[in-house]
Amino acid sequence: MIIAVIGDSSCSLEEARLAEAVGEQLAERGATVICGGLGGVMEAVCHGSKSKGGLTVGVLPGEDSSMANPYVDIPIVTGVGYARNMAVVKSAGAVIAIGGSYGTLSELAYALKRGIPVIGLNTWSLSRNGQEDGSIIRVDSAVGAVDKAISLAKSSVGYG
Amino acid sequence: MIIAVIGDSSCSLEEARLAEAVGEQLAERGATVICGGLGGVMEAVCHGSKSKGGLTVGVLPGEDSSMANPYVDIPIVTGVGYARNMAVVKSAGAVIAIGGSYGTLSELAYALKRGIPVIGLNTWSLSRNGQEDGSIIRVDSAVGAVDKAISLAKSSVGYG
Amino acid sequence: MIIAVIGDSSCSLEEARLAEAVGEQLAERGATVICGGLGGVMEAVCHGSKSKGGLTVGVLPGEDSSMANPYVDIPIVTGVGYARNMAVVKSAGAVIAIGGSYGTLSELAYALKRGIPVIGLNTWSLSRNGQEDGSIIRVDSAVGAVDKAISLAKSSVGYG
Amino acid sequence: MIIAVIGDSSCSLEEARLAEAVGEQLAERGATVICGGLGGVMEAVCHGSKSKGGLTVGVLPGEDSSMANPYVDIPIVTGVGYARNMAVVKSAGAVIAIGGSYGTLSELAYALKRGIPVIGLNTWSLSRNGQEDGSIIRVDSAVGAVDKAISLAKSSVGYG
């Protein structure tokens, strides 16, 4: 099972700790982490996963793997810039969003469009015409996020 | 000057009327419309533009131009699926969002990430950690949207 | 009708002259030029087209339109790097290749895969297992290239 | 170390046997296989790798992993169509081409443009203006291909 973890390349300490814990939990449950492969939340989740013997995939925007954080096992060098945001979420059975800026927003938009479940930890809230969009499943801990992600991935369109 | 107009391929009558009026106004000001080339808001803005003699570009997700609405002058067949959403906004000096679903959300996310101004008509509202993100410039009429878009495009990173 | 012209961003004087003449001919026949928007062959074909009042589209690899040559009317800023090579050829009813290096090779490969006719002026020759692949239609003049391109585009899969 | 293996989704029995043997050899040398994830040469190389306990990555063109062959461990669902051809080769330290049609031609074009070594088994030959392009390194056995690929990947731009 592959779970995507999305978030910004610069993040708060609290977000880094959440991402690290999410990575640890995913590794302990046998789930592969896929992410954008850079720093911040992406590096923290990869570090957490590797500390528990997990497997990590980093889907990179550029032309070589030099930007990959050191905890990426399999760097995918896409050459398609931030279109790689689609590949991060479409490859996963579920997506965990931690904090995040506009890049993360594009990723959760693609996931929601595709029907892939998105679990949110301190991430974006969305509304249209004054009505909240309830598609992002809110949780308040790393364990809660991983529980939800693994449970939902089993019946997800994105689950291979 | 090129202005992007984004919105869903299925839309309300009110959104279609707004898009049509935006297309008319852009043509009268001499601005080229770029959009995703399909139906709904995209078709209405192209129809409005053509009714006033404007030029329209449709950046398509698929493998040929058969999906283009009949008011697209220049269909760009990208072959990159919804990664074409990036091309729609990055090619423009400013973006006008009308209504919209998750595809539109990915487009405005890419525009905001890149620093391209986004003007919103009945579109998404964003907040993080309980704080509203004020990046989308709200207007309440087609004329107001076009005024803002043309004015902001002149100093935009995306303006060629 | 949209015709793609492909070739390298650095080219010989002879290739530049051929591309200029191809641009002139396409404009005189009322065909829009689509190309990769950069220098060399791409700049020469745009210059030729503009000198005869034609319309030019440049599909760019980067994040803004600053790399576009000055004769591009409509810069499409894709953000997908050299995946833009697909968009150049798939948007066209036929492709004219002039000289060219490996980027051009990827473009004609995508065109041939899609069944879009490729007309070649001093460009790549292909063979497999000692047998020549005859898919590229050889011509030896700008007029010959444009005649073939316009004639074949009328029945092409890529013709919108 | 990651080595790309490229070839058509429909292939001859001889090509399938070569791909299978290349997969076995790469697994025995500890190299991860990356490929386009579909059938034919892609399936054969993944099957060979798995038969010797290797790790396989399939970079898919579509919107979900249903098209992946059964021997892909890590399906990357790109959503960018045949722009995924870039990701296949750019993620690798070297590329082994076995037979192949126009999709394979686009892949080796991208690899050569980027300076990633390409080793060829019964694949395309290229020439320009009557002069052969010698960039593809010809070998005549699976072992020879894997020896060359691993040796060249160590100093390749694409090697992470």
XYZ file of C-alpha atoms in Angstrom:
640
model
C 0.000 0.000 0.000
C 1.249 3.464 -0.953
C 0.245 6.556 1.054
C 1.087 10.099 -0.067
C 2.208 12.681 2.464
C 2.051 16.286 1.254
C 3.215 19.548 2.813
C 5.547 22.451 2.295
C 9.313 22.404 1.798
C 9.543 24.875 4.642
C 7.473 24.028 7.706
C 7.123 24.665 11.424
C 8.757 22.428 14.004
C 5.330 21.155 14.971
C 4.587 20.182 11.376
C 7.967 18.473 11.088
C 7.237 16.466 14.243
C 3.832 15.456 12.912
C 5.341 14.418 9.584
C 8.090 12.436 11.304
C 5.499 10.590 13.403
C 3.341 9.933 10.349
C 6.369 8.457 8.587
C 7.145 6.195 11.557
C 3.556 4.980 11.776
C 3.308 4.301 8.053
C 6.527 2.265 8.126
C 5.312 0.260 11.122
C 2.112 -0.571 9.249
C 4.060 -1.652 6.167
C 2.942 1.248 3.972
C 5.278 2.846 1.420
C 5.511 6.654 1.625
C 5.279 8.705 -1.554
C 5.954 12.441 -1.427
C 7.432 15.310 -3.411
C 10.952 14.324 -2.339
C 12.184 17.750 -1.203
C 12.707 19.289 2.299
C 10.403 20.315 5.121
C 7.402 18.038 5.596
C 8.676 15.809 2.769
C 12.045 15.283 4.429
C 10.524 14.737 7.880
C 8.124 12.048 6.708
C 10.907 10.245 4.830
C 13.175 10.445 7.884
C 10.432 9.026 10.088
C 9.762 6.194 7.673
C 13.444 5.256 7.322
C 13.917 5.288 11.110
C 11.449 2.397 11.223
C 12.743 0.584 8.157
C 10.092 1.836 5.726
C 10.364 2.447 1.968
C 10.180 6.009 0.599
C 9.528 7.341 -2.902
C 10.226 10.993 -3.803
C 8.631 12.356 -6.975
C 10.826 15.291 -7.962
C 9.976 18.322 -10.089
C 13.384 18.928 -11.723
C 15.843 17.365 -14.112
C 17.950 15.275 -11.725
C 17.865 13.757 -8.262
C 20.201 16.259 -6.607
C 17.287 18.006 -4.876
C 16.025 14.807 -3.215
C 16.260 14.743 0.565
C 18.671 12.112 1.925
C 15.868 9.822 3.148
C 14.365 9.171 -0.291
C 14.993 5.567 -1.379
C 13.572 5.877 -4.878
C 13.860 9.299 -6.495
C 11.560 9.691 -9.500
C 12.929 12.480 -11.689
C 9.900 13.603 -13.643
C 11.165 16.568 -15.672
C 7.624 17.994 -15.668
C 8.010 20.650 -12.958
C 5.089 21.006 -10.582
C 2.958 18.732 -12.735
C 4.696 16.175 -10.563
C 2.173 17.187 -7.887
C -0.392 15.077 -9.740
C 1.859 12.012 -9.691
C 2.393 12.302 -5.941
C -1.300 11.992 -5.117
C -2.523 9.791 -7.993
C 0.012 7.097 -7.048
C -1.473 6.809 -3.560
C -4.463 5.084 -2.027
C -4.896 8.024 0.348
C -3.254 11.373 1.000
C -2.200 12.894 4.328
C -1.822 16.706 4.161
C 0.254 18.374 6.885
C 0.127 22.172 6.924
C 1.076 23.270 3.447
C 1.095 26.217 1.100
C -0.182 26.644 -2.481
C 1.703 23.623 -3.845
C 0.002 21.445 -1.246
C -3.301 23.077 -2.186
C -2.821 22.014 -5.821
C -2.066 18.481 -4.643
C -5.144 18.130 -2.486
C -7.231 19.646 -5.287
C -5.997 16.932 -7.673
C -6.647 14.217 -5.082
C -10.194 15.414 -4.379
C -10.921 15.727 -8.117
C -9.814 12.121 -8.586
C -11.764 10.848 -5.563
C -8.679 9.898 -3.558
C -9.297 10.433 0.191
C -7.485 13.372 1.797
C -6.787 13.417 5.535
C -5.808 16.812 6.929
C -3.577 17.830 9.849
C -3.603 21.627 10.278
C -4.019 22.076 6.564
C -6.220 24.114 4.211
C -9.958 24.637 4.744
C -12.071 25.199 1.677
C -15.429 26.830 1.132
C -17.519 27.900 -1.840
C -20.224 30.547 -1.756
C -20.064 30.646 2.019
C -20.496 26.885 2.398
C -17.677 24.805 3.780
C -16.411 21.966 1.579
C -16.211 18.979 3.923
C -14.151 16.722 1.676
C -10.944 16.923 3.683
C -11.164 14.523 6.622
C -9.851 16.327 9.712
C -7.772 14.507 12.287
C -5.654 15.824 15.136
C -2.842 13.326 15.523
C -0.329 11.385 13.451
C -1.816 8.089 14.596
C -5.310 9.258 13.695
C -4.122 10.331 10.254
C -2.431 7.020 9.525
C -5.386 4.984 10.819
C -7.755 6.848 8.522
C -5.403 6.784 5.544
C -4.799 3.041 5.681
C -8.433 2.254 6.273
C -9.620 4.452 3.388
C -6.872 3.438 0.966
C -8.188 -0.103 0.907
C -11.242 0.939 -1.089
C -9.746 3.917 -2.912
C -9.675 4.446 -6.689
C -5.975 5.063 -6.379
C -5.220 1.814 -4.631
C -3.272 -0.589 -6.818
C -2.210 40.710 -23.207
C -3.439 37.228 -22.294
C -5.964 36.693 -19.480
C -6.916 33.229 -18.203
C -10.508 32.441 -17.351
C -11.012 29.325 -15.240
C -14.138 27.479 -14.106
C -15.916 24.164 -14.361
C -17.027 22.313 -17.482
C -20.497 22.158 -15.927
C -21.755 25.409 -14.457
C -24.875 27.277 -13.421
C -26.672 29.628 -15.810
C -25.505 32.546 -13.684
C -21.875 31.435 -14.012
C -22.307 31.004 -17.758
C -23.707 34.548 -18.020
C -20.788 35.924 -16.006
C -18.285 34.052 -18.168
C -19.963 35.240 -21.359
C -19.805 38.848 -20.131
C -16.164 38.445 -19.088
C -15.352 37.146 -22.570
C -17.113 40.101 -24.210
C -15.304 42.618 -22.005
C -11.896 41.016 -22.582
C -12.411 41.092 -26.356
C -13.472 44.741 -26.251
C -10.292 45.590 -24.341
C -8.141 43.698 -26.842
C -7.145 40.898 -24.469
C -6.730 37.311 -25.669
C -8.617 34.688 -23.615
C -6.833 31.523 -22.547
C -8.821 28.727 -20.900
C -9.038 24.956 -20.620
C -10.922 24.748 -23.920
C -13.805 22.509 -22.797
C -17.485 23.273 -21.980
C -19.287 25.197 -19.230
C -17.454 28.333 -18.108
C -14.749 27.687 -20.718
C -17.242 27.569 -23.567
C -19.181 30.606 -22.317
C -16.097 32.818 -22.070
C -14.944 31.770 -25.554
C -18.425 32.434 -26.966
C -18.487 35.880 -25.355
C -15.049 36.712 -26.723
C -15.863 35.587 -30.261
C -19.129 37.573 -30.237
C -16.979 40.709 -29.933
C -14.258 39.594 -32.333
C -11.735 38.449 -29.723
C -9.081 35.712 -29.958
C -9.422 32.539 -27.864
C -6.902 29.846 -26.898
C -8.033 26.500 -25.429
C -5.393 24.412 -23.649
C -6.763 20.861 -23.820
C -5.988 17.889 -21.574
C -6.332 15.059 -24.119
C -4.723 13.702 -27.264
C -6.618 15.641 -29.940
C -8.737 18.740 -30.418
C -12.094 16.969 -30.664
C -13.053 18.026 -27.121
C -12.509 21.735 -27.809
C -15.618 23.895 -27.662
C -16.578 25.469 -31.008
C -15.421 28.960 -29.961
C -11.766 28.050 -29.475
C -9.610 29.628 -32.194
C -6.343 27.982 -31.213
C -6.620 24.561 -29.603
C -3.417 23.521 -27.814
C -3.405 19.728 -27.509
C -1.078 19.096 -24.596
C -1.240 15.341 -24.102
C -0.390 15.870 -20.406
C -3.876 15.451 -18.901
C -4.733 17.838 -16.110
C -1.151 19.061 -15.932
C -2.535 21.355 -18.618
C -4.081 23.307 -15.712
C -0.635 24.787 -15.077
C -0.292 25.959 -18.662
C -3.658 27.726 -18.554
C -2.652 29.995 -15.672
C 1.095 30.355 -16.259
C 0.436 31.684 -19.784
C -1.642 34.559 -18.411
C -0.921 37.934 -16.853
C -3.905 37.464 -14.541
C -6.542 34.820 -13.850
C -10.306 35.269 -13.485
C -11.950 32.382 -11.584
C -15.702 31.926 -12.005
C -17.316 29.388 -9.679
C -15.374 26.185 -10.156
C -14.739 22.771 -8.676
C -11.501 20.951 -7.762
C -9.885 21.418 -11.176
C -10.358 25.163 -10.818
C -8.949 24.909 -7.297
C -5.760 23.317 -8.673
C -5.495 26.113 -11.223
C -5.821 28.944 -8.725
C -3.368 27.156 -6.452
C -0.786 27.105 -9.256
C -1.441 30.761 -10.070
C -1.074 31.880 -6.434
C 2.100 29.783 -6.033
C 3.561 31.526 -9.079
C 2.465 34.996 -7.957
C -0.012 35.504 -10.793
C -3.005 37.591 -9.608
C -6.305 35.721 -9.194
C -9.621 37.574 -9.353
C -12.597 35.608 -8.027
C -16.301 35.660 -8.949
C -18.277 33.297 -6.674
C -15.280 31.003 -6.429
C -13.350 29.178 -3.707
C -12.477 30.729 -0.340
C -9.374 29.457 1.388
C -8.259 29.447 4.996
C -5.467 27.879 7.001
C -5.560 27.249 10.733
C -8.708 29.318 11.045
C -7.224 32.323 9.240
C -8.598 33.362 5.904
C -6.139 33.504 3.015
C -6.841 36.820 1.329
C -4.912 36.190 -1.874
C -7.924 35.843 -4.137
C -9.196 39.313 -5.079
C -12.995 39.309 -4.783
C -15.124 41.182 -7.263
C -18.855 41.033 -7.920
C -19.253 41.776 -11.597
C -17.785 40.828 -14.956
C -16.706 44.416 -15.578
C -15.044 44.583 -12.169
C -13.204 41.326 -12.838
C -11.897 42.456 -16.216
C -10.858 45.884 -14.895
C -8.833 44.279 -12.118
C -7.358 41.571 -14.356
C -6.127 43.985 -17.009
C -4.790 46.424 -14.470
C -2.905 43.736 -12.529
C -1.642 41.851 -15.567
C 0.454 44.830 -16.581
C 2.865 44.256 -13.704
C 2.457 40.472 -13.361
C 5.242 37.877 -13.503
C 3.184 36.042 -16.072
C 2.857 38.996 -18.409
C 4.835 38.587 -21.602
C -5.035 25.144 -39.869
C -2.090 24.783 -37.488
C 1.279 23.437 -38.677
C 4.136 22.642 -36.277
C 7.693 23.513 -37.221
C 10.380 21.781 -35.159
C 14.136 22.183 -35.023
C 16.980 23.097 -32.759
C 17.491 26.328 -30.804
C 20.910 26.547 -32.407
C 21.015 25.915 -36.133
C 23.032 26.504 -39.294
C 22.409 29.506 -41.517
C 20.990 27.178 -44.142
C 18.501 25.764 -41.638
C 17.542 29.277 -40.536
C 16.897 30.264 -44.155
C 14.774 27.179 -44.727
C 12.785 27.878 -41.539
C 12.290 31.525 -42.514
C 10.989 30.483 -45.929
C 8.706 27.850 -44.380
C 7.276 30.538 -42.071
C 6.660 32.886 -45.003
C 4.944 30.169 -47.029
C 2.741 29.069 -44.130
C 1.619 32.642 -43.497
C 0.827 33.168 -47.162
C -1.312 30.018 -47.115
C -3.145 31.210 -44.005
C -1.706 28.535 -41.686
C -0.855 29.304 -38.051
C 2.664 28.271 -36.969
C 3.133 26.387 -33.710
C 6.647 25.752 -32.416
C 8.674 25.492 -29.224
C 8.949 29.278 -28.999
C 12.726 29.541 -28.437
C 15.607 30.547 -30.756
C 17.246 29.001 -33.830
C 14.792 27.258 -36.153
C 11.906 28.311 -33.893
C 12.799 31.982 -34.103
C 13.430 31.857 -37.851
C 10.063 30.283 -38.646
C 8.255 32.816 -36.431
C 10.141 35.682 -38.068
C 9.225 34.415 -41.531
C 5.584 34.045 -40.575
C 5.360 37.534 -39.061
C 7.042 39.089 -42.107
C 4.017 37.915 -44.104
C 1.397 38.758 -41.479
C 0.970 35.235 -40.084
C 0.029 34.140 -36.552
C 2.606 32.337 -34.363
C 2.242 30.236 -31.224
C 5.250 29.348 -29.047
C 4.839 26.480 -26.576
C 7.490 27.131 -23.935
C 9.149 24.703 -21.515
C 9.697 27.021 -18.539
C 7.824 29.024 -15.941
C 7.365 32.340 -17.771
C 7.422 33.828 -21.238
C 10.800 35.555 -20.966
C 12.478 32.891 -23.120
C 10.063 33.364 -26.029
C 11.594 34.734 -29.202
C 10.308 38.197 -30.185
C 8.197 36.864 -33.074
C 5.902 34.705 -30.936
C 2.387 36.169 -30.829
C 0.948 33.732 -28.307
C 3.391 32.330 -25.763
C 2.028 29.232 -24.004
C 3.899 28.839 -20.709
C 3.492 25.159 -19.924
C 5.545 24.658 -16.764
C 6.094 21.020 -17.791
C 9.640 21.274 -19.149
C 10.344 19.278 -22.284
C 7.006 17.509 -21.983
C 5.979 20.592 -23.942
C 7.471 18.804 -26.968
C 4.298 16.689 -27.041
C 2.061 19.756 -27.099
C 3.962 21.262 -30.033
C 3.276 18.321 -32.330
C -0.108 17.128 -31.032
C -1.601 20.593 -31.635
C -0.730 20.431 -35.320
C -2.240 18.823 -38.396
C 1.253 18.151 -39.723
C 4.834 18.660 -38.597
C 7.765 20.081 -40.573
C 11.163 19.078 -39.122
C 14.180 21.170 -40.108
C 17.548 19.779 -39.032
C 17.273 19.176 -35.321
C 18.943 17.488 -32.386
C 17.584 15.113 -29.709
C 14.723 17.400 -28.678
C 13.522 17.425 -32.272
C 13.926 13.651 -32.323
C 11.583 13.333 -29.320
C 9.071 15.576 -31.103
C 9.035 13.610 -34.322
C 8.800 10.392 -32.295
C 5.669 11.692 -30.554
C 4.181 12.826 -33.876
C 4.822 9.477 -35.585
C 3.425 7.579 -32.576
C 0.248 9.660 -32.819
C -0.038 9.280 -36.589
C 0.573 12.952 -37.343
C 2.450 13.358 -40.671
C 6.092 14.457 -40.403
C 7.794 16.186 -43.321
C 11.591 16.336 -43.091
C 14.142 18.856 -44.373
C 17.688 17.663 -43.616
C 16.476 15.998 -40.441
C 16.882 12.633 -38.713
C 16.805 9.297 -40.530
C 15.634 6.291 -38.590
C 16.182 2.593 -38.983
C 15.510 -0.534 -36.986
C 17.350 -3.828 -37.372
C 19.014 -2.559 -40.518
C 15.729 -1.548 -42.148
C 15.015 2.077 -42.823
C 11.830 3.504 -41.286
C 10.188 5.409 -44.116
C 7.672 7.348 -42.015
C 9.332 10.734 -42.378
C 8.363 12.252 -45.725
C 11.498 13.738 -47.308
C 11.331 16.993 -49.215
C 14.104 19.289 -50.395
C 12.609 22.768 -50.330
C 10.539 25.031 -48.112
C 7.775 25.185 -50.705
C 7.737 21.422 -51.005
C 7.513 21.059 -47.236
C 4.613 23.472 -46.924
C 2.740 21.924 -49.867
C 2.995 18.476 -48.290
C 2.172 19.695 -44.784
C -0.958 21.550 -45.805
C -2.148 18.757 -48.056
C -1.619 16.074 -45.384
C -2.972 18.133 -42.478
C -6.399 18.154 -44.059
C -6.902 14.462 -43.297
C -4.702 14.221 -40.181
C -5.782 12.966 -36.725
C -4.346 16.151 -35.316
C -6.358 18.458 -37.521
C -8.928 20.409 -35.541
C 21.218 2.261 -8.433
C 18.249 2.615 -10.779
C 18.410 1.397 -14.398
C 15.658 2.117 -16.925
C 14.594 -0.543 -19.390
C 12.583 0.699 -22.353
C 10.768 -1.111 -25.144
C 7.375 -1.638 -26.680
C 4.211 -2.938 -25.022
C 4.021 -5.486 -27.805
C 7.252 -7.273 -28.607
C 8.700 -10.377 -30.215
C 9.461 -13.493 -28.192
C 13.164 -12.812 -28.651
C 12.779 -9.316 -27.217
C 10.760 -10.675 -24.299
C 13.525 -13.203 -23.562
C 16.170 -10.479 -23.697
C 14.108 -8.261 -21.378
C 13.527 -11.121 -18.959
C 17.264 -11.852 -18.846
C 18.081 -8.156 -18.385
C 15.647 -8.052 -15.436
C 17.256 -11.113 -13.856
C 20.757 -9.689 -14.257
C 19.795 -6.298 -12.848
C 18.204 -7.915 -9.787
C 21.273 -10.077 -9.215
C 23.445 -6.958 -9.312
C 21.185 -5.169 -6.830
C 19.869 -2.593 -9.308
C 16.276 -1.371 -9.195
C 14.415 -1.540 -12.529
C 12.389 1.458 -13.693
C 10.189 1.146 -16.764
C 6.898 2.323 -18.236
C 4.980 -0.283 -16.222
C 2.874 -1.738 -19.061
C 3.133 -5.031 -21.033
C 5.618 -6.461 -23.550
C 9.235 -5.557 -22.822
C 8.139 -3.727 -19.662
C 6.367 -6.760 -18.260
C 9.172 -9.127 -19.209
C 11.872 -7.076 -17.495
C 9.739 -6.764 -14.343
C 9.060 -10.503 -14.350
C 12.764 -11.231 -14.707
C 13.628 -8.883 -11.885
C 11.003 -10.300 -9.515
C 12.121 -13.869 -10.269
C 15.467 -12.938 -8.705
C 14.053 -10.859 -5.856
C 14.608 -7.432 -7.421
C 12.630 -4.218 -6.953
C 10.586 -2.812 -9.858
C 9.104 0.643 -10.479
C 6.498 1.233 -13.213
C 5.897 4.827 -14.303
C 2.408 4.782 -15.799
C 0.835 7.164 -18.316
C -2.795 7.065 -17.112
C -4.974 7.995 -14.174
C -4.721 4.845 -12.057
C -2.590 1.756 -11.582
C -4.934 -0.708 -13.271
C -2.754 -0.854 -16.393
C 0.382 -1.840 -14.450
C 1.735 -5.288 -15.200
C 1.567 -7.700 -12.237
C 5.333 -7.552 -11.601
C 5.462 -3.843 -10.801
C 6.187 -3.290 -7.100
C 5.789 0.482 -7.104
C 3.336 1.894 -9.643
C 3.800 5.634 -10.181
C 0.564 7.035 -11.581
C 1.661 10.190 -13.320
C -1.507 11.516 -14.959
C 0.659 13.189 -17.625
C 0.186 10.693 -20.477
C 3.292 9.953 -22.516
C 5.169 12.773 -20.821
C 5.841 9.939 -18.403
C 8.436 8.777 -20.933
C 10.703 11.543 -19.626
C 10.348 10.350 -16.033
C 11.289 6.784 -16.974
C 14.684 7.775 -18.363
C 15.537 10.807 -16.200
C 15.133 8.702 -13.043
C 17.819 6.291 -14.197
C 21.605 6.256 -14.210
C 21.531 4.456 -17.555
C 18.943 3.211 -20.035
C 18.729 -0.163 -21.766
C 16.600 -0.073 -24.946
C 15.280 -3.384 -26.268
C 13.627 -3.244 -29.690
C 10.997 -0.556 -29.448
C 8.693 1.599 -31.497
C 8.089 5.391 -31.529
C 7.442 5.632 -27.771
C 10.818 4.039 -27.146
C 12.322 6.444 -29.685
C 10.998 9.412 -27.672
C 12.489 7.908 -24.516
C 15.950 7.406 -25.938
C 15.787 10.912 -27.437
C 15.111 12.365 -23.977
C 17.901 10.284 -22.444
C 20.454 11.332 -25.075
C 19.408 15.004 -24.763
C 20.004 14.780 -21.021
C 23.333 12.959 -21.373
C 22.122 9.715 -19.797
C 23.853 6.709 -21.402
C 21.684 4.539 -23.667
C 22.607 0.908 -24.331
C 20.794 -0.680 -27.273
C 19.738 -4.255 -28.001
C 18.166 -4.518 -31.487
C 16.822 -1.000 -31.175
C 16.698 2.151 -33.289
C 19.643 3.438 -35.345
C 19.844 7.159 -35.954
C 21.525 9.243 -38.590
C 21.526 12.867 -39.681
C 22.477 14.122 -43.124
C 23.822 10.718 -44.050
C 26.029 10.457 -40.966
C 25.309 7.868 -38.331
C 24.745 9.133 -34.796
C 26.882 6.876 -32.620
C 25.387 7.825 -29.248
C 23.540 4.573 -28.650
C 25.982 1.995 -27.315
C 25.337 -1.292 -29.141
C 25.558 -4.585 -27.294
C 24.413 -8.049 -28.312
C 23.478 -9.774 -25.073
C 21.549 -9.158 -21.872
C 24.719 -9.598 -19.803
C 26.579 -7.145 -21.996
C 23.795 -4.604 -21.658
C 23.682 -4.860 -17.873
C 27.489 -4.703 -17.557
C 27.586 -1.508 -19.616
C 24.572 0.054 -17.897
C 25.880 -0.486 -14.377
C 29.356 0.647 -15.274
C 28.148 3.830 -16.998
C 25.464 4.674 -14.422
C 28.137 5.226 -11.810
C 29.283 8.429 -13.462
C 25.995 9.470 -15.073
C 24.195 12.791 -14.611
C 21.099 10.822 -13.794
C 22.698 8.823 -11.023
C 21.415 9.742 -7.599
